[in-house]
Tab-separated table of C-alpha atoms (C1' of nucleotides) in Angstrom:
chain	number	residue	atom	x	y	z
A	7	MET	CA	104.765	86.652	58.069
A	8	LYS	CA	103.794	87.602	61.516
A	9	VAL	CA	106.372	86.579	64.027
A	10	LEU	CA	104.560	84.649	66.655
A	11	ALA	CA	107.436	82.908	68.368
A	12	GLU	CA	109.465	86.050	68.968
A	13	PRO	CA	106.722	88.043	70.625
A	14	ALA	CA	106.081	85.044	72.814
A	15	LEU	CA	109.598	85.289	74.149
A	16	THR	CA	109.318	89.022	74.507
A	17	GLU	CA	106.085	88.613	76.368
A	18	ASP	CA	107.647	86.124	78.702
A	19	LYS	CA	110.571	88.368	79.451
A	20	ALA	CA	108.398	91.391	79.976
A	21	ALA	CA	106.008	89.398	82.107
A	22	ALA	CA	108.857	88.076	84.209
A	23	ALA	CA	110.336	91.511	84.646
A	24	LYS	CA	107.008	93.015	85.536
A	25	ALA	CA	105.724	90.061	87.506
A	26	ALA	CA	106.287	91.688	90.835
A	27	GLY	CA	106.716	95.239	89.617
A	28	ILE	CA	104.499	98.195	89.125
A	29	GLY	CA	106.488	100.095	86.538
A	30	ALA	CA	106.529	103.876	86.763
A	31	LEU	CA	103.925	103.719	89.496
A	32	ASP	CA	106.852	102.794	91.723
A	33	GLY	CA	107.929	106.422	91.798
A	34	ILE	CA	104.581	107.701	93.076
A	35	LEU	CA	104.654	108.442	96.787
A	36	GLY	CA	100.872	108.358	97.111
A	37	PHE	CA	100.817	104.895	95.648
A	38	HIS	CA	103.225	103.589	98.269
A	39	ILE	CA	101.193	105.164	101.038
A	40	ARG	CA	98.146	103.352	99.714
A	41	LEU	CA	99.887	99.979	99.502
A	42	ALA	CA	101.488	100.384	102.917
A	43	HIS	CA	98.135	101.300	104.396
A	44	GLY	CA	96.595	98.223	102.825
A	45	ALA	CA	99.280	95.975	104.275
A	46	VAL	CA	98.878	97.506	107.728
A	47	TYR	CA	95.110	97.252	107.448
A	48	ARG	CA	95.267	93.562	106.619
A	49	HIS	CA	97.617	92.747	109.460
A	50	PHE	CA	95.484	94.787	111.832
A	51	THR	CA	92.380	92.884	110.789
A	52	GLU	CA	94.110	89.575	111.437
A	53	THR	CA	95.414	90.725	114.787
A	54	PHE	CA	91.983	91.904	115.876
A	55	ALA	CA	89.968	89.067	114.393
A	56	GLU	CA	89.284	87.587	117.816
A	57	LEU	CA	88.347	90.872	119.429
A	58	GLU	CA	86.277	91.764	116.374
A	59	LEU	CA	87.395	95.350	116.458
A	60	THR	CA	88.322	97.596	113.557
A	61	GLN	CA	91.002	100.262	113.480
A	62	LYS	CA	88.460	103.010	113.864
A	63	GLN	CA	86.686	101.271	116.703
A	64	VAL	CA	89.953	100.820	118.578
A	65	SER	CA	90.888	104.439	117.970
A	66	VAL	CA	87.563	105.606	119.344
A	67	LEU	CA	87.771	103.288	122.359
A	68	TRP	CA	91.279	104.550	122.992
A	69	LEU	CA	90.428	108.240	122.797
A	70	VAL	CA	87.285	107.932	124.900
A	71	GLY	CA	89.289	105.969	127.448
A	72	GLU	CA	91.885	108.726	127.573
A	73	ASP	CA	89.397	111.559	127.588
A	74	PRO	CA	86.122	110.496	129.215
A	75	GLY	CA	83.217	112.766	128.409
A	76	VAL	CA	84.601	113.761	125.028
A	77	ALA	CA	81.978	114.790	122.475
A	78	GLN	CA	81.410	112.970	119.204
A	79	ILE	CA	82.383	116.017	117.208
A	80	GLU	CA	85.699	116.068	119.035
A	81	LEU	CA	86.345	112.453	118.194
A	82	GLY	CA	85.630	113.206	114.596
A	83	ASN	CA	88.023	116.132	114.563
A	84	ARG	CA	90.844	114.177	116.126
A	85	LEU	CA	90.405	111.109	113.961
A	86	ARG	CA	89.531	113.063	110.815
A	87	MET	CA	86.076	111.605	110.523
A	88	ASP	CA	82.893	113.502	109.772
A	89	ARG	CA	79.925	113.396	112.100
A	90	ALA	CA	78.060	110.717	110.197
A	91	THR	CA	81.016	108.345	110.175
A	92	THR	CA	81.629	108.968	113.860
A	93	MET	CA	77.990	108.158	114.527
A	94	THR	CA	78.123	104.720	112.958
A	95	ILE	CA	81.249	103.779	114.911
A	96	VAL	CA	79.920	105.044	118.231
A	97	ASN	CA	76.600	103.357	117.512
A	98	ARG	CA	78.332	100.031	116.999
A	99	LEU	CA	80.427	100.343	120.149
A	100	GLN	CA	77.370	101.365	122.121
A	101	ALA	CA	75.350	98.455	120.734
A	102	ARG	CA	78.092	96.114	121.924
A	103	GLY	CA	77.919	97.638	125.373
A	104	TYR	CA	81.377	99.217	125.260
A	105	MET	CA	80.296	102.837	125.419
A	106	LYS	CA	77.495	105.026	126.672
A	107	ARG	CA	76.223	108.434	125.694
A	108	GLU	CA	75.260	111.150	128.164
A	109	ARG	CA	73.962	114.552	127.336
A	110	SER	CA	76.583	117.154	128.221
A	111	ALA	CA	75.586	119.366	131.137
A	112	SER	CA	77.459	122.391	129.856
A	113	ASP	CA	76.328	122.107	126.236
A	114	GLY	CA	73.046	120.414	125.490
A	115	ARG	CA	74.046	119.788	121.909
A	116	ARG	CA	76.897	117.536	122.859
A	117	GLN	CA	76.902	113.907	123.817
A	118	ALA	CA	79.522	113.111	126.442
A	119	LEU	CA	80.977	109.674	125.722
A	120	HIS	CA	82.144	107.261	128.401
A	121	LEU	CA	83.414	103.703	128.392
A	122	THR	CA	81.440	101.045	130.233
A	123	PRO	CA	83.381	98.513	132.341
A	124	ALA	CA	83.093	96.148	129.381
A	125	GLY	CA	84.553	98.869	127.201
A	126	GLU	CA	87.439	99.384	129.602
A	127	ALA	CA	88.140	95.674	129.541
A	128	ALA	CA	88.006	95.591	125.753
A	129	LEU	CA	90.394	98.525	125.616
A	130	VAL	CA	92.908	96.703	127.796
A	131	GLN	CA	92.826	93.737	125.432
A	132	ALA	CA	92.958	96.025	122.422
A	133	LYS	CA	96.050	97.786	123.716
A	134	ALA	CA	97.820	94.453	124.037
A	135	CYS	CA	96.903	93.629	120.443
A	136	ILE	CA	98.038	97.063	119.344
A	137	ALA	CA	101.390	96.409	120.960
A	138	ALA	CA	101.775	93.167	119.017
A	139	HIS	CA	100.645	94.843	115.814
A	140	GLU	CA	103.058	97.716	116.308
A	141	ALA	CA	105.895	95.324	117.007
A	142	TRP	CA	105.215	93.571	113.706
A	143	LEU	CA	105.100	96.903	111.906
A	144	LYS	CA	108.180	98.418	113.529
A	145	SER	CA	110.262	95.276	113.246
A	146	ARG	CA	111.538	96.468	109.893
A	147	PHE	CA	112.795	99.811	111.170
A	148	THR	CA	115.385	101.063	113.570
A	149	ALA	CA	114.128	103.303	116.356
A	150	GLU	CA	115.458	106.336	114.516
A	151	GLU	CA	113.788	105.312	111.282
A	152	ALA	CA	110.451	104.691	112.999
A	153	GLU	CA	110.624	108.080	114.620
A	154	LYS	CA	111.477	109.759	111.340
A	155	LEU	CA	108.682	107.884	109.601
A	156	VAL	CA	106.106	108.980	112.166
A	157	GLU	CA	107.314	112.538	111.879
A	158	MET	CA	107.061	112.531	108.096
A	159	LEU	CA	103.619	110.925	108.113
A	160	ALA	CA	102.474	113.545	110.602
A	161	ARG	CA	103.514	116.232	108.131
A	162	ILE	CA	101.042	114.722	105.708
A	163	HIS	CA	98.001	114.487	107.938
A	164	GLU	CA	98.497	117.566	110.085
B	28	MET	CA	109.785	114.191	132.286
B	29	LYS	CA	106.413	115.228	133.592
B	30	VAL	CA	104.834	118.216	132.033
B	31	LEU	CA	101.305	117.674	133.250
B	32	ALA	CA	101.688	118.462	136.940
B	33	GLU	CA	99.762	121.701	137.475
B	34	PRO	CA	96.631	120.923	139.517
B	35	ALA	CA	94.789	124.232	139.304
B	36	LEU	CA	94.486	124.591	135.567
B	37	THR	CA	94.773	120.929	134.794
B	38	GLU	CA	91.340	120.598	133.296
B	39	ASP	CA	91.572	123.597	131.026
B	40	LYS	CA	95.101	122.881	129.970
B	41	ALA	CA	94.430	119.241	129.381
B	42	ALA	CA	91.390	120.112	127.327
B	43	ALA	CA	93.342	122.640	125.326
B	44	ALA	CA	96.238	120.280	124.846
B	45	LYS	CA	93.933	117.549	123.726
B	46	ALA	CA	91.858	119.779	121.497
B	47	ALA	CA	93.882	118.904	118.448
B	48	GLY	CA	95.785	115.984	119.910
B	49	ILE	CA	95.379	112.288	120.103
B	50	GLY	CA	97.192	111.507	123.326
B	51	ALA	CA	99.190	108.296	123.484
B	52	LEU	CA	97.829	107.298	120.111
B	53	ASP	CA	100.408	109.743	118.788
B	54	GLY	CA	103.127	107.181	119.341
B	55	ILE	CA	101.446	104.500	117.254
B	56	LEU	CA	102.990	104.196	113.824
B	57	GLY	CA	100.001	102.362	112.370
B	58	PHE	CA	97.760	105.197	113.429
B	59	HIS	CA	99.851	107.750	111.571
B	60	ILE	CA	99.840	105.603	108.460
B	61	ARG	CA	96.071	105.488	108.638
B	62	LEU	CA	95.693	109.249	109.083
B	63	ALA	CA	98.219	110.000	106.358
B	64	HIS	CA	96.434	107.648	104.013
B	65	GLY	CA	93.133	109.356	104.777
B	66	ALA	CA	94.603	112.789	104.041
B	67	VAL	CA	96.098	111.567	100.771
B	68	TYR	CA	92.854	109.849	99.875
B	69	ARG	CA	90.831	113.014	100.417
B	70	HIS	CA	93.173	115.158	98.368
B	71	PHE	CA	93.197	112.545	95.649
B	72	THR	CA	89.418	112.504	95.546
B	73	GLU	CA	89.326	116.282	95.192
B	74	THR	CA	91.974	116.244	92.475
B	75	PHE	CA	90.119	113.605	90.514
B	76	ALA	CA	86.598	114.889	91.090
B	77	GLU	CA	86.338	116.132	87.504
B	78	LEU	CA	87.711	112.961	85.968
B	79	GLU	CA	85.578	110.899	88.331
B	80	LEU	CA	88.322	108.374	88.880
B	81	THR	CA	89.354	106.678	92.096
B	82	GLN	CA	92.859	105.734	93.173
B	83	LYS	CA	92.319	102.123	92.273
B	84	GLN	CA	90.845	102.967	88.910
B	85	VAL	CA	93.819	105.171	88.066
B	86	SER	CA	96.231	102.479	89.213
B	87	VAL	CA	94.520	99.926	86.992
B	88	LEU	CA	94.422	102.292	84.008
B	89	TRP	CA	98.097	103.023	84.547
B	90	LEU	CA	99.202	99.413	84.780
B	91	VAL	CA	97.131	98.284	81.804
B	92	GLY	CA	98.511	101.211	79.825
B	93	GLU	CA	102.052	100.161	80.693
B	94	ASP	CA	101.464	96.466	80.156
B	95	PRO	CA	98.746	95.871	77.544
B	96	GLY	CA	97.286	92.399	77.618
B	97	VAL	CA	97.914	91.929	81.312
B	98	ALA	CA	95.565	89.509	83.040
B	99	GLN	CA	93.232	90.477	85.836
B	100	ILE	CA	94.970	88.170	88.259
B	101	GLU	CA	98.221	89.966	87.524
B	102	LEU	CA	96.658	93.319	88.237
B	103	GLY	CA	95.392	91.991	91.509
B	104	ASN	CA	98.799	90.670	92.494
B	105	ARG	CA	100.563	93.906	91.702
B	106	LEU	CA	98.020	96.120	93.409
B	107	ARG	CA	97.358	93.716	96.284
B	108	MET	CA	93.720	93.221	95.423
B	109	ASP	CA	91.869	89.922	95.293
B	110	ARG	CA	90.071	88.741	92.168
B	111	ALA	CA	86.653	89.948	93.256
B	112	THR	CA	87.882	93.460	93.994
B	113	THR	CA	89.786	93.580	90.716
B	114	MET	CA	86.626	92.508	88.923
B	115	THR	CA	84.531	95.387	90.189
B	116	ILE	CA	87.160	97.931	89.190
B	117	VAL	CA	87.701	96.469	85.726
B	118	ASN	CA	83.938	96.187	85.285
B	119	ARG	CA	83.524	99.865	86.046
B	120	LEU	CA	86.301	100.929	83.692
B	121	GLN	CA	84.921	98.693	80.964
B	122	ALA	CA	81.400	100.044	81.468
B	123	ARG	CA	82.812	103.538	80.964
B	124	GLY	CA	84.461	102.450	77.745
B	125	TYR	CA	88.033	102.830	79.010
B	126	MET	CA	89.022	99.188	78.822
B	127	LYS	CA	88.235	96.022	76.966
B	128	ARG	CA	88.645	92.350	77.755
B	129	GLU	CA	89.957	89.773	75.334
B	130	ARG	CA	90.391	86.111	75.962
B	131	SER	CA	94.076	85.274	76.119
B	132	ALA	CA	95.239	83.130	73.188
B	133	SER	CA	97.901	81.368	75.209
B	134	ASP	CA	95.779	80.717	78.279
B	135	GLY	CA	92.043	80.478	77.867
B	136	ARG	CA	91.449	81.195	81.542
B	137	ARG	CA	92.934	84.645	81.328
B	138	GLN	CA	91.374	87.833	80.155
B	139	ALA	CA	93.874	90.068	78.401
B	140	LEU	CA	93.123	93.695	79.270
B	141	HIS	CA	93.641	96.591	76.889
B	142	LEU	CA	92.866	100.288	77.009
B	143	THR	CA	90.490	101.740	74.466
B	144	PRO	CA	91.402	105.064	72.824
B	145	ALA	CA	89.096	106.695	75.361
B	146	GLY	CA	91.010	104.890	78.081
B	147	GLU	CA	94.329	106.123	76.710
B	148	ALA	CA	92.997	109.655	76.699
B	149	ALA	CA	91.726	109.315	80.240
B	150	LEU	CA	95.111	107.985	81.319
B	151	VAL	CA	96.872	111.007	79.867
B	152	GLN	CA	94.600	113.309	81.838
B	153	ALA	CA	94.963	111.146	84.920
B	154	LYS	CA	98.743	111.315	84.767
B	155	ALA	CA	98.586	115.088	84.718
B	156	CYS	CA	96.347	115.022	87.800
B	157	ILE	CA	98.672	112.544	89.473
B	158	ALA	CA	101.545	114.939	88.886
B	159	ALA	CA	99.616	117.744	90.587
B	160	HIS	CA	98.603	115.463	93.420
B	161	GLU	CA	102.150	114.251	93.909
B	162	ALA	CA	103.447	117.799	93.899
B	163	TRP	CA	101.022	118.670	96.696
B	164	LEU	CA	102.083	115.607	98.638
B	165	LYS	CA	105.811	115.998	98.148
B	166	SER	CA	105.828	119.731	98.789
B	167	ARG	CA	106.438	119.060	102.463
B	168	PHE	CA	109.542	116.952	101.901
B	169	THR	CA	112.990	117.384	100.495
B	170	ALA	CA	113.944	115.074	97.650
B	171	GLU	CA	116.002	112.974	100.054
B	172	GLU	CA	113.151	112.741	102.533
B	173	ALA	CA	110.664	111.726	99.868
B	174	GLU	CA	113.018	109.044	98.657
B	175	LYS	CA	113.567	107.754	102.177
B	176	LEU	CA	109.836	107.803	102.824
B	177	VAL	CA	109.086	105.770	99.707
B	178	GLU	CA	111.778	103.292	100.640
B	179	MET	CA	110.421	102.861	104.155
B	180	LEU	CA	106.840	102.499	102.966
B	181	ALA	CA	107.997	99.877	100.482
B	182	ARG	CA	109.455	97.895	103.370
B	183	ILE	CA	105.960	97.729	104.805
B	184	HIS	CA	104.075	96.583	101.735
B	185	GLU	CA	106.676	94.383	100.090
C	2	DG	C1'	95.015	58.820	78.514
C	3	DG	C1'	92.095	60.014	81.947
C	4	DA	C1'	90.913	61.433	86.625
C	5	DT	C1'	92.022	64.986	89.723
C	6	DA	C1'	93.743	69.360	91.268
C	7	DT	C1'	94.822	74.170	90.349
C	8	DT	C1'	94.150	78.572	88.231
C	9	DT	C1'	91.331	82.271	86.496
C	10	DG	C1'	87.263	84.649	85.858
C	11	DT	C1'	82.631	85.483	87.332
C	12	DA	C1'	78.496	86.271	90.290
C	13	DT	C1'	76.474	87.158	94.802
C	14	DG	C1'	76.270	88.902	99.243
C	15	DC	C1'	78.107	90.970	103.298
C	16	DT	C1'	80.851	94.534	106.046
C	17	DC	C1'	83.303	98.788	106.925
C	18	DT	C1'	84.410	103.408	105.795
C	19	DA	C1'	83.136	107.850	103.955
C	20	DC	C1'	80.337	111.201	102.114
C	21	DT	C1'	75.986	114.065	101.220
C	22	DA	C1'	71.655	115.960	102.404
C	23	DA	C1'	68.143	116.935	105.363
C	24	DC	C1'	66.156	117.710	109.955
C	25	DA	C1'	65.808	118.794	115.138
C	26	DA	C1'	67.646	120.583	119.255
C	27	DT	C1'	70.758	123.625	121.403
C	28	DT	C1'	73.764	127.413	121.731
C	29	DA	C1'	76.050	131.719	120.081
C	30	DC	C1'	75.766	136.018	117.994
C	31	DG	C1'	74.229	140.519	116.107
D	7	DC	C1'	64.846	139.057	120.271
D	8	DG	C1'	65.617	136.734	115.845
D	9	DT	C1'	69.056	134.639	113.086
D	10	DA	C1'	73.107	131.925	112.404
D	11	DA	C1'	76.161	128.271	113.735
D	12	DT	C1'	77.013	123.902	116.103
D	13	DT	C1'	75.963	119.153	117.280
D	14	DG	C1'	73.644	115.043	116.877
D	15	DT	C1'	70.775	112.150	114.186
D	16	DT	C1'	68.789	109.641	110.219
D	17	DA	C1'	68.728	108.046	105.511
D	18	DG	C1'	70.763	107.172	101.275
D	19	DT	C1'	74.821	106.469	98.181
D	20	DA	C1'	79.274	104.691	96.880
D	21	DG	C1'	83.924	102.425	96.935
D	22	DA	C1'	86.760	98.948	98.623
D	23	DG	C1'	87.541	94.530	100.588
D	24	DC	C1'	86.484	89.866	101.641
D	25	DA	C1'	84.285	85.111	101.496
D	26	DT	C1'	81.889	81.795	99.023
D	27	DA	C1'	80.381	79.211	95.208
D	28	DC	C1'	80.466	78.025	90.443
D	29	DA	C1'	82.239	77.400	85.501
D	30	DA	C1'	85.834	77.008	82.227
D	31	DA	C1'	90.508	76.216	81.062
D	32	DT	C1'	94.819	74.419	82.240
D	33	DA	C1'	98.196	71.646	84.855
D	34	DT	C1'	99.447	67.593	87.265
D	35	DC	C1'	99.589	62.963	88.654
D	36	DC	C1'	98.887	57.993	88.340
DNA sequence: GGATATTTGTATGCTCTACTAACAATTACG
DNA sequence: CGTAATTGTTAGTAGAGCATACAAATATCC
């Protein structure tokens, strides 16, 4: 006869053991990067819910604030976005009055990007939120570990 | 220490220094996680272009292969996806004939997921691609570094 | 036992990110 | 000069994620 009770126990045990686990996937570095990114993404979204800013939007605000007049193509290069993706983000920030485009004097193909006063103000708030977000993220590491982690991640994306 | 104190060539040097840089954003751990994830994502997409599988699809194939009969809600918990997101991925894999749903005998709410023979075959190919992808990713680390990196990333997503 | 809550799957719609392809304007090059 | 490359722009496609609402099955409580 088919053993129905036994497999039930086996199933339970296996289910319990695997309940929080991911099996052999646990050894895959890329998988952990993906999960970690997801966790950071979710916390970022919560942190910036009030400001209604995304990671990319904050990154663009930040870079334009640091380097006024930067061209869209430069933003894309630094943030590893293509031109089309950069467009949609700049469009959104411009529509919200945080950023303005000006044709570059030295190169008519380029759009020089600048923050508006509203954009500057948003950036100040965003940097405070970033600080809180970073504190949450780094709370689980020592200073040495955080530094090592940044250095290793940089080896991946550089 | 101040390295940016030369007035004459400030503009050129700053521009050159910033050409590939991201300024103060470089100190933000979350930013590096995002860039690293993007780099891994792009390489993954290239590696799996032939198989036409995404990271999530491979993860789901993998987990269902390891744990036949697993419920969708379990997949979502393990991969940190909500039910709706899990649905779309399972739907796609089922539409391609890689997976089938069966109502759970012990709990009528659950759908027990199983791989089809085609799904098993796809998983075998996928695992080979994962190995190549992981080799590319880990090539920049020693075994100890990779282990430490996984452990630190796990602290973020656990 | 029966009413009520919870869990799971499903369907729908929205947003953000990313990519491709095509086109126009500008600049660089041979 | 004419041609090629760069930059911005638009339009379309796709994946992933989330929120909401609903239905069916199960669990819980009185």
